[in-house]
Amino acid sequence: AQSVTQLDSHVSVSEGTPVLLRCNYSSSYSPSLFWYVQHPNKGLQLLLKYTSAATLVKGINGFEAEFKKSETSFHLTKPSAHMSDAAEYFCVVSDRRAGGTSYGKLTFGQGTILTVHP
Amino acid sequence: GAGVSQSPSNKVTEKGKDVELRCDPISGHTALYWYRQSLGQGLEFLIYFQGNSAPDKSGLPSDRFSAERTGGSVSTLTIQRTQQEDSAVYLCASSRGLAGPEGEQYFGPGTRLTVT
């Protein structure tokens, strides 16, 4: 079974300072991992994904995440926060079978609300 | 190109009534998923369809919930005898399918269901 734990329900940073959103996962085989963002009253947008290629994944809007198998972590970072980054962020896992195909369903973390202060 | 679309965007219904929610996936995507987003439960998987295979219904919360996918494209999620705890945003997503490690799903804007 797969599961995701986002370690912080709320993170508050000042504009221009680094962002760190923490995520730990568990999966039975070799997961695909994603970060999605949801702005208020908007749909879910994919930020980045890990699918067993490079462990450091770069996404949109300057975000990146590092897959660390030994720590079962997939933390999201950004060097300098912008006001427009304020949103809710979801860490997501999808298990994959031995042949590389996905089980299909996504398991979402509980979400981290990022607040950016001027 | 066009993304995933859902209708209606908002639906208010009385307890005990049936509702139908519609999803149009991205053209050419063979896999379609339904999720529910509610305050107490977060984002939960409901059901997914992949090509002509039998759907994975493992996330449906009760037998009042059902879904169909006609012609491998449009899907309808039906909730019978709605209850107040069904109030949530219902999200649909589609992907190219399971033939590879991508698994990237594209989400629609959702249908906000309110049961009064």
Coordinates of N, CA and C in Angstrom, one line a residue:
Chain A
A1 N 0.8 -1.2 0.0 CA 0.0 0.0 0.0 C 0.9 1.2 0.0
Q2 N 0.4 2.3 -0.6 CA 1.1 3.5 -0.7 C 0.5 4.6 0.2
S3 N 1.4 5.4 0.7 CA 0.9 6.5 1.6 C 1.8 7.7 1.5
V4 N 1.3 8.8 1.9 CA 2.1 10.1 1.8 C 1.9 10.9 3.1
T5 N 2.9 11.4 3.7 CA 2.8 12.3 4.9 C 3.5 13.6 4.6
Q6 N 2.7 14.6 4.6 CA 3.3 16.0 4.5 C 3.4 16.5 5.9
L7 N 4.6 16.8 6.3 CA 5.0 17.0 7.7 C 4.5 18.3 8.3
D8 N 4.1 19.3 7.4 CA 3.7 20.6 7.9 C 2.4 20.9 7.2
S9 N 1.3 21.2 8.0 CA 0.1 21.6 7.4 C 0.1 23.1 6.9
H10 N 0.9 23.9 7.6 CA 1.1 25.3 7.2 C 2.6 25.7 7.2
V11 N 3.0 26.4 6.2 CA 4.4 27.0 6.2 C 4.2 28.5 5.8
S12 N 4.9 29.3 6.6 CA 4.9 30.7 6.3 C 6.3 31.2 6.1
V13 N 6.5 32.0 5.0 CA 7.8 32.5 4.7 C 7.7 34.0 4.3
S14 N 8.8 34.7 4.3 CA 8.8 36.0 3.8 C 9.2 36.0 2.3
E15 N 8.7 36.9 1.5 CA 9.1 37.0 0.1 C 10.6 37.1 0.0
G16 N 11.2 36.3 -1.0 CA 12.6 36.4 -1.2 C 13.4 35.4 -0.4
T17 N 12.7 34.7 0.6 CA 13.4 33.7 1.4 C 13.1 32.3 0.9
P18 N 14.0 31.3 1.3 CA 13.8 29.9 0.7 C 12.5 29.3 1.2
V19 N 12.0 28.4 0.4 CA 10.8 27.6 0.7 C 11.2 26.1 0.9
L20 N 10.7 25.4 1.9 CA 10.9 24.0 2.1 C 9.6 23.4 2.5
L21 N 9.1 22.5 1.7 CA 7.8 21.8 2.0 C 8.2 20.3 2.1
R22 N 8.0 19.7 3.3 CA 8.5 18.3 3.5 C 7.4 17.3 3.2
C23 N 7.9 16.2 2.6 CA 7.1 15.0 2.3 C 7.8 13.7 2.5
N24 N 7.2 12.8 3.2 CA 7.7 11.4 3.2 C 6.6 10.5 2.7
Y25 N 7.1 9.4 2.1 CA 6.2 8.5 1.4 C 6.5 7.1 1.8
S26 N 5.5 6.2 1.5 CA 5.8 4.8 1.6 C 5.1 4.1 0.4
S27 N 5.8 3.1 -0.2 CA 5.2 2.4 -1.3 C 5.7 1.0 -1.3
S28 N 5.0 0.2 -2.0 CA 5.4 -1.3 -2.0 C 6.5 -1.6 -3.0
Y29 N 6.6 -0.8 -4.0 CA 7.6 -1.1 -5.0 C 8.4 0.2 -5.4
S30 N 8.3 0.7 -6.5 CA 9.1 1.8 -7.0 C 8.1 2.9 -7.4
P31 N 8.0 3.9 -6.6 CA 6.9 4.9 -6.9 C 7.3 5.9 -7.9
S32 N 6.2 6.5 -8.5 CA 6.3 7.8 -9.1 C 5.8 8.8 -8.1
L33 N 6.5 9.9 -8.0 CA 6.2 11.0 -7.0 C 5.9 12.3 -7.7
F34 N 5.0 13.0 -7.2 CA 4.6 14.3 -7.8 C 4.4 15.3 -6.8
W35 N 4.5 16.6 -7.2 CA 4.0 17.7 -6.4 C 3.0 18.5 -7.3
Y36 N 1.8 18.7 -6.7 CA 0.8 19.5 -7.4 C 0.6 20.7 -6.5
V37 N 0.1 21.8 -7.2 CA -0.2 23.0 -6.5 C -1.6 23.4 -6.8
Q38 N -2.3 24.0 -5.8 CA -3.7 24.4 -6.0 C -3.8 25.8 -5.5
H39 N -4.0 26.8 -6.4 CA -4.3 28.1 -6.0 C -5.8 28.3 -5.6
P40 N -6.1 29.2 -4.8 CA -7.5 29.4 -4.3 C -8.5 29.4 -5.5
N41 N -9.5 28.6 -5.4 CA -10.5 28.5 -6.4 C -10.0 28.1 -7.8
K42 N -8.9 27.4 -7.8 CA -8.3 27.0 -9.1 C -8.1 25.5 -9.1
G43 N -7.9 24.9 -10.2 CA -7.7 23.5 -10.3 C -6.3 23.1 -9.9
L44 N -6.0 21.8 -9.8 CA -4.7 21.3 -9.5 C -3.8 21.4 -10.7
Q45 N -2.6 21.8 -10.4 CA -1.6 22.0 -11.5 C -0.3 21.2 -11.1
L46 N 0.2 20.4 -12.0 CA 1.4 19.7 -11.8 C 2.7 20.6 -11.7
L47 N 3.4 20.5 -10.6 CA 4.6 21.3 -10.5 C 5.8 20.5 -11.0
L48 N 5.9 19.3 -10.6 CA 7.0 18.4 -11.1 C 6.7 17.0 -10.8
K49 N 7.6 16.1 -11.4 CA 7.4 14.7 -11.2 C 8.7 13.9 -11.1
Y50 N 8.7 12.9 -10.4 CA 9.9 11.9 -10.3 C 9.4 10.6 -10.8
T51 N 10.1 10.0 -11.8 CA 9.7 8.7 -12.3 C 10.9 7.8 -12.6
S52 N 11.9 7.9 -11.7 CA 13.1 7.0 -11.6 C 14.2 7.4 -12.5
A53 N 14.2 8.6 -13.1 CA 15.3 9.1 -13.8 C 16.2 9.9 -12.8
A54 N 16.5 11.1 -13.1 CA 17.4 11.9 -12.1 C 16.7 12.1 -10.8
T55 N 17.4 12.0 -9.7 CA 16.8 12.1 -8.4 C 16.5 13.5 -8.0
L56 N 17.2 14.5 -8.7 CA 16.8 15.9 -8.5 C 16.0 16.3 -9.6
V57 N 14.8 16.7 -9.3 CA 13.8 17.0 -10.4 C 13.5 18.5 -10.3
K58 N 13.6 19.1 -11.5 CA 13.2 20.5 -11.6 C 11.8 20.7 -12.2
G59 N 11.1 21.6 -11.6 CA 9.7 21.9 -12.1 C 9.5 23.3 -12.6
I60 N 8.3 23.6 -12.6 CA 7.9 25.0 -13.1 C 8.1 26.0 -12.0
N61 N 8.2 27.3 -12.4 CA 8.3 28.4 -11.4 C 9.4 28.3 -10.4
G62 N 10.5 27.7 -10.8 CA 11.7 27.6 -10.0 C 11.7 26.6 -8.9
F63 N 10.7 25.8 -8.8 CA 10.6 24.7 -7.8 C 11.4 23.5 -8.2
E64 N 12.0 22.8 -7.2 CA 12.6 21.5 -7.4 C 12.4 20.6 -6.2
A65 N 12.6 19.3 -6.5 CA 12.5 18.3 -5.4 C 13.5 17.3 -5.6
E66 N 14.0 16.7 -4.5 CA 15.0 15.6 -4.5 C 14.4 14.4 -4.0
F67 N 14.5 13.3 -4.7 CA 14.1 12.0 -4.3 C 15.2 11.3 -3.5
K68 N 14.9 11.0 -2.3 CA 15.9 10.3 -1.4 C 15.3 9.0 -0.9
K69 N 15.7 7.9 -1.6 CA 15.2 6.6 -1.3 C 15.5 6.2 0.1
S70 N 16.7 6.4 0.6 CA 17.1 6.0 1.9 C 16.3 6.7 3.0
E71 N 15.8 7.9 2.7 CA 15.0 8.6 3.7 C 13.5 8.6 3.3
T72 N 13.2 7.9 2.3 CA 11.8 7.9 1.7 C 11.2 9.3 1.8
S73 N 12.0 10.3 1.2 CA 11.5 11.6 1.2 C 11.5 12.2 -0.2
F74 N 10.7 13.2 -0.3 CA 10.6 13.9 -1.6 C 10.2 15.4 -1.3
H75 N 11.1 16.1 -0.7 CA 10.9 17.5 -0.2 C 10.9 18.4 -1.4
L76 N 10.0 19.4 -1.3 CA 9.9 20.5 -2.3 C 10.7 21.7 -1.9
T77 N 11.5 22.3 -2.7 CA 12.2 23.5 -2.4 C 12.1 24.6 -3.5
K78 N 12.4 25.8 -3.0 CA 12.5 26.9 -4.0 C 13.4 27.9 -3.3
P79 N 14.4 28.4 -4.0 CA 15.4 29.3 -3.4 C 14.9 30.6 -2.9
S80 N 13.9 31.2 -3.6 CA 13.4 32.5 -3.2 C 11.9 32.6 -3.5
A81 N 11.1 32.7 -2.4 CA 9.7 32.7 -2.5 C 9.1 34.0 -3.2
H82 N 8.1 33.8 -3.9 CA 7.4 35.0 -4.5 C 6.0 35.0 -4.0
M83 N 5.4 36.2 -4.0 CA 4.0 36.3 -3.5 C 3.0 35.4 -4.2
S84 N 3.3 35.2 -5.5 CA 2.4 34.3 -6.3 C 2.5 32.8 -5.9
D85 N 3.5 32.5 -5.1 CA 3.6 31.1 -4.7 C 2.6 30.7 -3.6
A86 N 2.0 31.7 -3.0 CA 1.0 31.4 -2.0 C -0.1 30.5 -2.5
A87 N -0.2 29.3 -1.9 CA -1.2 28.3 -2.5 C -1.1 27.1 -1.5
E88 N -1.9 26.0 -1.9 CA -1.8 24.8 -1.2 C -1.0 23.8 -2.1
Y89 N -0.1 23.0 -1.5 CA 0.8 22.1 -2.2 C 0.5 20.7 -1.7
F90 N 0.4 19.8 -2.7 CA 0.2 18.4 -2.4 C 1.3 17.5 -2.9
C91 N 1.8 16.7 -2.0 CA 2.7 15.6 -2.4 C 1.9 14.4 -2.7
V92 N 2.3 13.7 -3.8 CA 1.4 12.7 -4.3 C 2.3 11.5 -4.8
V93 N 1.8 10.3 -4.5 CA 2.5 9.1 -4.9 C 1.6 8.2 -5.7
S94 N 2.3 7.5 -6.7 CA 1.6 6.5 -7.5 C 2.5 5.3 -7.6
D95 N 2.1 4.2 -7.1 CA 2.9 3.0 -7.1 C 3.1 2.5 -8.5
R96 N 4.2 1.8 -8.8 CA 4.4 1.2 -10.1 C 4.7 -0.2 -10.0
R97 N 4.2 -1.0 -11.0 CA 4.4 -2.4 -11.0 C 5.9 -2.7 -11.5
A98 N 6.3 -3.9 -11.5 CA 7.6 -4.3 -11.8 C 8.0 -3.9 -13.3
G99 N 7.0 -3.9 -14.1 CA 7.2 -3.6 -15.5 C 7.3 -2.1 -15.8
G100 N 7.1 -1.3 -14.7 CA 7.2 0.1 -14.9 C 5.8 0.8 -15.1
T101 N 4.8 0.1 -15.3 CA 3.4 0.7 -15.4 C 2.9 1.1 -14.1
S102 N 2.1 2.1 -14.1 CA 1.5 2.6 -12.8 C 0.3 1.9 -12.5
Y103 N 0.0 1.9 -11.2 CA -1.3 1.3 -10.7 C -2.4 2.3 -11.0
G104 N -2.1 3.5 -11.4 CA -3.1 4.4 -11.8 C -3.5 5.4 -10.8
K105 N -4.0 4.9 -9.6 CA -4.6 5.9 -8.7 C -3.5 6.6 -8.0
L106 N -3.8 7.9 -7.7 CA -2.8 8.7 -7.0 C -3.3 8.8 -5.5
T107 N -2.3 8.7 -4.6 CA -2.6 8.9 -3.2 C -2.0 10.3 -2.8
F108 N -2.8 11.1 -2.3 CA -2.4 12.5 -2.0 C -2.1 12.6 -0.5
G109 N -1.1 13.5 -0.2 CA -0.9 13.9 1.2 C -2.0 14.9 1.6
Q110 N -2.0 15.3 2.8 CA -3.0 16.2 3.4 C -2.9 17.6 2.9
G111 N -1.8 18.0 2.3 CA -1.6 19.3 1.8 C -0.8 20.2 2.8
T112 N -0.1 21.1 2.2 CA 0.6 22.2 3.0 C 0.2 23.5 2.4
I113 N -0.3 24.4 3.3 CA -0.7 25.7 2.8 C 0.5 26.6 3.0
L114 N 1.0 27.2 1.9 CA 2.1 28.1 1.9 C 1.6 29.5 1.9
T115 N 2.1 30.3 2.9 CA 1.8 31.7 3.0 C 3.1 32.5 2.8
V116 N 3.0 33.5 2.0 CA 4.2 34.3 1.7 C 3.9 35.7 2.1
H117 N 4.7 36.2 3.0 CA 4.5 37.6 3.6 C 5.4 38.6 2.8
P118 N 4.9 39.8 2.6 CA 5.7 40.8 1.9 C 7.0 41.2 2.7
Chain B
G1 N -3.9 22.8 -26.4 CA -5.2 22.1 -26.7 C -6.1 22.2 -25.5
A2 N -7.3 21.7 -25.6 CA -8.3 21.8 -24.5 C -7.9 20.9 -23.4
G3 N -8.2 21.3 -22.2 CA -7.9 20.5 -21.0 C -9.1 19.6 -20.6
V4 N -9.0 19.1 -19.4 CA -10.1 18.3 -18.9 C -11.3 19.3 -18.5
S5 N -12.5 19.0 -19.0 CA -13.6 19.9 -18.6 C -14.6 19.1 -17.8
Q6 N -15.3 19.8 -16.9 CA -16.3 19.2 -16.0 C -17.5 20.1 -16.0
S7 N -18.6 19.4 -15.8 CA -19.9 20.1 -15.7 C -20.8 19.4 -14.8
P8 N -21.7 20.1 -14.1 CA -21.6 21.6 -13.9 C -20.5 22.0 -13.0
S9 N -20.2 23.3 -12.9 CA -19.1 23.8 -12.1 C -19.6 23.8 -10.6
N10 N -20.9 24.1 -10.4 CA -21.5 24.0 -9.1 C -22.8 23.3 -9.2
K11 N -23.1 22.6 -8.1 CA -24.4 21.9 -8.1 C -24.9 21.9 -6.7
V12 N -26.1 22.4 -6.5 CA -26.8 22.4 -5.2 C -28.0 21.5 -5.3
T13 N -28.1 20.5 -4.4 CA -29.2 19.6 -4.4 C -29.7 19.3 -3.1
E14 N -30.9 18.8 -3.0 CA -31.5 18.5 -1.7 C -31.2 17.0 -1.3
K15 N -31.0 16.8 -0.1 CA -30.7 15.5 0.5 C -31.8 14.5 -0.1
G16 N -31.3 13.4 -0.5 CA -32.1 12.3 -1.1 C -32.3 12.3 -2.6
K17 N -31.9 13.4 -3.2 CA -32.0 13.5 -4.7 C -30.7 12.8 -5.3
D18 N -30.9 12.4 -6.6 CA -29.7 11.9 -7.3 C -29.1 13.0 -8.1
V19 N -27.8 12.9 -8.3 CA -27.0 13.9 -9.1 C -26.1 13.1 -10.1
E20 N -25.9 13.8 -11.2 CA -24.9 13.3 -12.2 C -23.9 14.4 -12.5
L21 N -22.6 14.0 -12.5 CA -21.5 14.9 -12.7 C -20.8 14.4 -14.0
R22 N -20.4 15.3 -14.8 CA -19.8 14.9 -16.1 C -18.4 15.3 -16.3
C23 N -17.6 14.5 -17.0 CA -16.2 14.8 -17.2 C -15.9 14.5 -18.7
D24 N -15.3 15.5 -19.3 CA -14.7 15.3 -20.7 C -13.2 15.3 -20.6
P25 N -12.6 14.2 -20.8 CA -11.1 14.1 -20.7 C -10.4 14.8 -21.9
I26 N -9.1 14.9 -21.8 CA -8.3 15.4 -22.9 C -8.4 14.3 -24.0
S27 N -8.5 14.8 -25.2 CA -8.7 14.0 -26.4 C -7.4 13.1 -26.5
G28 N -7.7 11.8 -26.7 CA -6.6 10.8 -26.8 C -6.1 10.2 -25.5
H29 N -6.5 10.7 -24.4 CA -6.2 10.1 -23.1 C -7.0 8.9 -22.9
T30 N -6.4 7.8 -22.6 CA -7.1 6.5 -22.4 C -7.5 6.3 -20.9
A31 N -6.9 7.0 -20.0 CA -7.2 6.7 -18.6 C -8.0 7.9 -18.0
L32 N -9.0 7.6 -17.2 CA -9.8 8.7 -16.6 C -10.0 8.3 -15.1
Y33 N -9.9 9.4 -14.3 CA -10.0 9.2 -12.8 C -11.0 10.1 -12.2
W34 N -11.6 9.7 -11.2 CA -12.4 10.6 -10.3 C -11.9 10.6 -8.9
Y35 N -11.8 11.8 -8.4 CA -11.3 12.0 -7.0 C -12.4 12.9 -6.3
R36 N -12.3 13.0 -5.0 CA -13.2 13.8 -4.2 C -12.3 14.6 -3.2
Q37 N -12.6 15.9 -3.1 CA -11.8 16.8 -2.2 C -12.8 17.4 -1.2
S38 N -12.7 17.0 0.0 CA -13.5 17.5 1.1 C -12.7 18.0 2.2
L39 N -13.3 18.8 3.1 CA -12.5 19.5 4.2 C -12.0 18.4 5.2
G40 N -12.8 17.5 5.5 CA -12.4 16.5 6.5 C -11.5 15.4 6.0
Q41 N -11.6 15.1 4.7 CA -10.9 13.9 4.2 C -9.8 14.2 3.2
G42 N -9.6 15.4 2.8 CA -8.6 15.8 1.9 C -9.0 15.3 0.5
L43 N -8.0 14.9 -0.3 CA -8.2 14.4 -1.7 C -8.2 12.9 -1.7
E44 N -9.3 12.3 -2.1 CA -9.5 10.8 -2.1 C -9.8 10.3 -3.5
F45 N -9.1 9.2 -3.8 CA -9.4 8.5 -5.1 C -10.8 7.8 -5.0
L46 N -11.5 7.9 -6.1 CA -12.8 7.2 -6.1 C -12.8 6.0 -7.1
I47 N -12.5 6.3 -8.3 CA -12.6 5.3 -9.4 C -11.7 5.6 -10.5
Y48 N -11.2 4.6 -11.3 CA -10.5 5.0 -12.5 C -10.8 3.9 -13.6
F49 N -10.8 4.5 -14.8 CA -11.0 3.7 -16.0 C -9.8 3.7 -16.9
Q50 N -9.4 2.6 -17.4 CA -8.3 2.5 -18.3 C -8.7 1.7 -19.5
G51 N -8.8 2.3 -20.7 CA -9.2 1.7 -21.9 C -10.4 0.9 -21.7
N52 N -10.4 -0.4 -22.2 CA -11.5 -1.3 -22.1 C -11.5 -2.2 -20.9
S53 N -10.5 -2.0 -20.0 CA -10.4 -2.8 -18.8 C -11.5 -2.5 -17.8
A54 N -11.8 -3.5 -17.0 CA -12.8 -3.2 -15.9 C -12.3 -2.1 -15.0
P55 N -13.2 -1.2 -14.6 CA -12.7 0.0 -13.8 C -12.3 -0.5 -12.4
D56 N -11.4 0.3 -11.9 CA -11.0 0.1 -10.5 C -11.9 0.9 -9.6
K57 N -12.8 0.3 -8.9 CA -13.8 1.0 -8.1 C -13.5 1.0 -6.6
S58 N -12.3 0.7 -6.3 CA -11.9 0.5 -4.9 C -12.1 1.7 -4.0
G59 N -12.1 2.9 -4.6 CA -12.3 4.0 -3.7 C -13.7 4.5 -3.5
L60 N -14.7 3.9 -4.2 CA -16.1 4.4 -4.0 C -16.5 4.2 -2.6
P61 N -17.1 5.2 -2.0 CA -17.4 5.1 -0.5 C -18.6 4.3 -0.2
S62 N -19.5 4.2 -1.1 CA -20.7 3.4 -0.9 C -21.3 3.0 -2.2
D63 N -22.3 2.1 -2.1 CA -23.0 1.6 -3.4 C -23.9 2.7 -3.9
R64 N -24.0 3.9 -3.3 CA -24.8 5.0 -3.8 C -24.0 5.7 -5.0
F65 N -22.7 5.4 -5.0 CA -21.8 6.0 -6.0 C -21.6 5.0 -7.1
S66 N -21.7 5.5 -8.4 CA -21.3 4.7 -9.5 C -20.8 5.6 -10.6
A67 N -20.1 5.0 -11.6 CA -19.6 5.8 -12.7 C -19.6 5.0 -13.9
E68 N -19.7 5.7 -15.0 CA -19.7 5.1 -16.4 C -18.8 5.9 -17.2
R69 N -18.2 5.2 -18.2 CA -17.4 5.9 -19.2 C -17.9 5.3 -20.6
T70 N -18.5 6.2 -21.4 CA -19.1 5.8 -22.6 C -18.1 6.0 -23.8
G71 N -17.9 5.0 -24.6 CA -17.1 5.2 -25.8 C -15.7 5.5 -25.5
G72 N -15.2 5.2 -24.4 CA -13.8 5.4 -24.0 C -13.5 6.9 -23.9
S73 N -14.5 7.7 -23.7 CA -14.2 9.2 -23.6 C -14.9 9.8 -22.4
V74 N -16.1 10.3 -22.6 CA -16.8 11.0 -21.6 C -17.2 10.1 -20.4
S75 N -17.2 10.6 -19.2 CA -17.5 9.8 -18.0 C -18.6 10.6 -17.2
T76 N -19.5 9.8 -16.6 CA -20.5 10.4 -15.7 C -20.4 9.7 -14.3
L77 N -20.3 10.5 -13.3 CA -20.3 10.0 -11.9 C -21.7 10.3 -11.4
T78 N -22.3 9.3 -10.9 CA -23.7 9.4 -10.4 C -23.7 9.1 -8.9
I79 N -24.3 10.0 -8.1 CA -24.5 9.8 -6.7 C -26.0 9.7 -6.5
Q80 N -26.5 8.6 -6.0 CA -27.9 8.4 -5.7 C -28.2 8.7 -4.2
R81 N -29.4 9.2 -4.0 CA -29.9 9.5 -2.7 C -28.8 10.2 -1.9
T82 N -28.5 11.4 -2.4 CA -27.4 12.2 -1.8 C -27.6 12.4 -0.3
Q83 N -26.5 12.5 0.4 CA -26.4 12.8 1.8 C -25.6 14.0 2.0
Q84 N -25.7 14.7 3.1 CA -24.9 15.9 3.4 C -23.4 15.6 3.4
E85 N -23.0 14.4 3.8 CA -21.6 14.1 3.8 C -21.0 14.0 2.4
D86 N -21.9 14.0 1.4 CA -21.4 13.9 0.0 C -20.9 15.3 -0.5
S87 N -21.3 16.3 0.2 CA -20.8 17.6 -0.2 C -19.3 17.7 -0.3
A88 N -18.8 18.1 -1.4 CA -17.4 18.1 -1.7 C -17.1 18.7 -3.1
V89 N -15.9 18.8 -3.4 CA -15.5 19.1 -4.8 C -15.1 17.8 -5.5
Y90 N -15.7 17.5 -6.6 CA -15.4 16.2 -7.3 C -14.6 16.6 -8.5
L91 N -13.4 16.0 -8.5 CA -12.4 16.3 -9.5 C -12.2 15.1 -10.5
C92 N -12.1 15.4 -11.7 CA -11.8 14.4 -12.7 C -10.4 14.7 -13.3
A93 N -9.7 13.6 -13.7 CA -8.4 13.7 -14.2 C -8.3 12.7 -15.4
S94 N -7.4 13.0 -16.3 CA -7.1 12.0 -17.4 C -5.6 12.0 -17.6
S95 N -5.2 10.8 -18.2 CA -3.8 10.7 -18.5 C -3.6 9.8 -19.7
R96 N -2.4 9.8 -20.3 CA -2.2 9.1 -21.5 C -2.4 7.6 -21.4
G97 N -2.4 7.1 -20.1 CA -2.6 5.7 -19.9 C -1.5 5.1 -19.1
L98 N -1.5 3.9 -18.9 CA -0.6 3.2 -18.0 C 0.6 2.6 -18.8
A99 N 0.8 2.8 -20.0 CA 1.8 2.2 -20.8 C 3.2 2.9 -20.6
G100 N 3.6 2.9 -19.4 CA 4.9 3.6 -19.2 C 4.9 4.2 -17.8
P101 N 6.0 4.7 -17.4 CA 6.2 5.2 -16.0 C 5.7 6.6 -15.8
E102 N 5.1 7.2 -16.7 CA 4.8 8.6 -16.5 C 3.7 8.8 -15.5
G103 N 2.5 8.3 -15.7 CA 1.5 8.4 -14.7 C 1.0 9.8 -14.4
E104 N 1.4 10.8 -15.3 CA 1.0 12.2 -15.0 C -0.5 12.4 -15.4
Q105 N -1.2 12.9 -14.4 CA -2.6 13.1 -14.6 C -2.9 14.6 -14.7
Y106 N -3.8 15.0 -15.5 CA -4.2 16.3 -15.8 C -5.6 16.5 -15.2
F107 N -5.8 17.5 -14.3 CA -7.0 17.6 -13.6 C -8.0 18.7 -14.2
G108 N -9.2 18.4 -14.1 CA -10.2 19.4 -14.4 C -10.5 20.4 -13.3
P109 N -11.3 21.4 -13.5 CA -11.6 22.4 -12.5 C -12.4 21.9 -11.3
G110 N -13.1 20.8 -11.5 CA -13.9 20.3 -10.5 C -15.4 20.7 -10.5
T111 N -16.2 19.9 -9.9 CA -17.6 20.3 -9.6 C -17.8 20.4 -8.1
R112 N -18.3 21.5 -7.7 CA -18.6 21.7 -6.3 C -20.0 21.3 -6.0
L113 N -20.2 20.2 -5.2 CA -21.5 19.7 -4.9 C -21.8 20.1 -3.5
T114 N -23.0 20.7 -3.3 CA -23.5 21.0 -2.0 C -24.9 20.3 -1.8
V115 N -25.0 19.6 -0.8 CA -26.2 18.8 -0.5 C -26.8 19.5 0.8
T116 N -28.0 20.0 0.6 CA -28.7 20.8 1.6 C -29.8 19.9 2.4

